[in-house]
């Protein structure tokens, strides 16, 4: 069935080509916005598709920008793709890093201390990706894989930085470990 949408319930996202993509937000989107003095866990949304080259990263970056810029939400973009294109697009190729998603998941680094503010907007933050993700995915045993999915979900859900309203996860083009962790931790998937 079709959702009955308000006029302001769409965010228009421009891709690098001249085509545009509309992301439809739920009618209760106001729940994402925090009222004064309220405490609420971050909403986690993964941008996922098994196929590469379909605009997942473009969608994730533009949606993060729209949530931060248009809606004023503190938005964290987590780059789970070993190609790290979301990271390099928002932070450039040469950025000062205090770690990345791998150091958060494997070494126990704090998300809050590892994430970086994107120069494009004061409410947009990036948890950098790591080229090591693809390497480690191939090296883990089945037991380690299952444990990392459970632990990754727990870390992303329980250690979300205070004050972050929405976490978007840019996933790799595969059905592997990082996609499994992202979906396990997410409230929704685009």
C-alpha positions as semicolon CSV with decimal commas, in nm:
position;residue;x (nm);y (nm);z (nm)
1;X;0,000;0,000;0,000
2;X;0,107;0,356;-0,066
3;X;0,203;0,581;0,224
4;X;0,005;0,900;0,262
5;X;0,293;1,148;0,252
6;X;0,308;1,506;0,364
7;X;0,463;1,756;0,124
8;X;0,775;1,782;0,340
9;X;0,820;1,404;0,378
10;X;1,069;1,373;0,094
11;X;1,435;1,452;0,073
12;X;1,558;1,505;-0,281
13;X;1,907;1,376;-0,338
14;X;2,111;1,458;-0,646
15;X;2,354;1,198;-0,769
16;X;2,665;1,278;-0,974
17;X;2,460;1,229;-1,288
18;X;2,165;1,456;-1,361
19;X;1,914;1,206;-1,222
20;X;1,762;1,264;-0,880
21;X;1,657;1,014;-0,617
22;X;1,377;1,072;-0,368
23;X;1,403;0,911;-0,027
24;X;1,068;0,877;0,144
25;X;1,077;0,929;0,518
26;X;0,821;0,773;0,752
27;X;0,530;0,988;0,864
28;X;0,657;0,970;1,222
29;X;0,995;1,118;1,121
30;X;0,956;1,376;1,397
31;X;1,047;1,095;1,638
32;X;1,404;1,127;1,503
33;X;1,421;1,482;1,634
34;X;1,513;1,515;1,997
35;X;1,326;1,749;2,224
36;X;1,499;1,959;2,486
37;X;1,619;1,743;2,774
38;X;1,506;1,413;2,618
39;X;1,723;1,105;2,607
40;X;1,687;0,872;2,311
41;X;1,909;0,617;2,145
42;X;2,035;0,702;1,799
43;X;1,835;0,571;1,505
44;X;2,059;0,346;1,290
45;X;1,989;0,308;0,918
46;X;2,198;0,105;0,673
47;X;2,223;0,184;0,303
48;X;2,268;-0,162;0,153
49;X;2,258;-0,356;-0,172
50;X;2,466;-0,654;-0,280
51;X;2,550;-0,505;-0,620
52;X;2,825;-0,247;-0,660
53;X;2,803;0,075;-0,858
54;X;2,436;0,143;-0,782
55;X;2,480;0,463;-0,578
56;X;2,484;0,335;-0,218
57;X;2,764;0,568;-0,116
58;X;2,616;0,863;-0,305
59;X;2,281;0,799;-0,137
60;X;2,437;0,764;0,210
61;X;2,646;1,083;0,177
62;X;2,362;1,294;0,042
63;X;2,110;1,161;0,291
64;X;2,354;1,233;0,575
65;X;2,403;1,585;0,440
66;X;2,028;1,641;0,412
67;X;1,958;1,511;0,764
68;X;2,230;1,736;0,908
69;X;2,176;2,040;0,688
70;X;1,802;2,046;0,623
71;X;1,664;1,878;0,934
72;X;1,937;1,992;1,175
73;X;1,999;1,641;1,307
74;X;2,337;1,539;1,444
75;X;2,422;1,272;1,188
76;X;2,703;1,016;1,195
77;X;2,799;0,838;0,872
78;X;2,984;0,512;0,934
79;X;3,188;0,388;0,638
80;X;3,176;0,006;0,640
81;X;3,302;-0,022;0,281
82;X;3,668;-0,117;0,247
83;X;3,694;0,116;-0,054
84;X;3,640;0,406;0,193
85;X;3,477;0,630;-0,068
86;X;3,234;0,787;0,181
87;X;3,529;0,876;0,404
88;X;3,741;1,028;0,126
89;X;3,443;1,216;-0,022
90;X;3,358;1,388;0,307
91;X;3,702;1,417;0,466
92;X;3,935;1,420;0,165
93;X;4,222;1,182;0,103
94;X;4,453;1,329;0,369
95;X;4,276;1,366;0,701
96;X;4,400;1,340;1,057
97;X;4,256;1,011;1,189
98;X;4,222;0,893;1,547
99;X;4,118;0,551;1,423
100;X;3,853;0,396;1,204
101;X;3,564;0,149;1,214
102;X;3,809;-0,142;1,247
103;X;3,973;0,007;1,558
104;X;3,626;0,061;1,707
105;X;3,510;-0,295;1,642
106;X;3,834;-0,484;1,701
107;X;4,040;-0,275;1,940
108;X;3,757;-0,127;2,144
109;X;3,825;0,237;2,052
110;X;3,546;0,479;2,139
111;X;3,315;0,581;1,854
112;X;3,297;0,933;1,996
113;X;3,675;0,972;2,007
114;X;3,721;0,814;1,663
115;X;3,455;0,999;1,463
116;X;3,550;1,320;1,287
117;X;3,343;1,627;1,211
118;X;3,292;1,667;0,836
119;X;3,395;2,011;0,707
120;X;3,070;2,043;0,509
121;X;2,842;2,093;0,814
122;X;2,886;2,119;1,194
123;X;2,621;1,850;1,256
124;X;2,771;1,597;1,014
125;X;3,024;1,343;1,146
126;X;3,213;1,053;0,987
127;X;3,347;0,733;1,139
128;X;3,616;0,657;0,877
129;X;3,629;0,328;0,693
130;X;3,934;0,107;0,671
131;X;4,089;-0,076;0,376
132;X;4,166;-0,354;0,628
133;X;3,799;-0,455;0,641
134;X;3,820;-0,666;0,324
135;X;4,139;-0,837;0,445
136;X;4,003;-0,932;0,787
137;X;3,673;-1,056;0,650
138;X;3,864;-1,331;0,467
139;X;4,082;-1,424;0,765
140;X;3,812;-1,483;1,028
141;X;3,689;-1,829;1,120
142;X;3,315;-1,901;1,128
143;X;3,312;-1,872;1,509
144;X;3,502;-1,542;1,499
145;X;3,266;-1,415;1,227
146;X;2,954;-1,495;1,436
147;X;3,109;-1,342;1,747
148;X;3,204;-1,025;1,559
149;X;2,849;-0,987;1,422
150;X;2,708;-1,010;1,776
151;X;2,976;-0,783;1,924
152;X;2,957;-0,536;1,636
153;X;2,582;-0,505;1,681
154;X;2,626;-0,448;2,054
155;X;2,899;-0,187;2,004
156;X;2,704;0,012;1,745
157;X;2,379;0,002;1,942
158;X;2,513;0,057;2,294
159;X;2,810;0,284;2,232
160;X;2,646;0,534;1,998
161;X;2,777;0,878;2,094
162;X;2,548;1,092;2,305
163;X;2,383;1,364;2,102
164;X;2,390;1,177;1,770
165;X;2,034;1,160;1,637
166;X;2,084;0,941;1,328
167;X;2,356;0,696;1,230
168;X;2,380;0,602;0,862
169;X;2,594;0,306;0,761
170;X;2,742;0,289;0,410
171;X;2,786;-0,082;0,339
172;X;3,010;-0,269;0,093
173;X;2,874;-0,435;-0,223
174;X;2,865;-0,789;-0,083
175;X;2,670;-1,015;0,149
176;X;2,967;-1,044;0,381
177;X;3,052;-0,975;0,741
178;X;3,029;-0,595;0,735
179;X;2,685;-0,598;0,576
180;X;2,569;-0,853;0,835
181;X;2,694;-0,635;1,122
182;X;2,534;-0,324;0,971
183;X;2,195;-0,489;0,922
184;X;2,206;-0,655;1,265
185;X;2,266;-0,316;1,428
186;X;2,013;-0,122;1,218
187;X;1,660;-0,007;1,288
188;X;1,601;0,012;0,913
189;X;1,762;-0,046;0,575
190;X;1,750;0,160;0,257
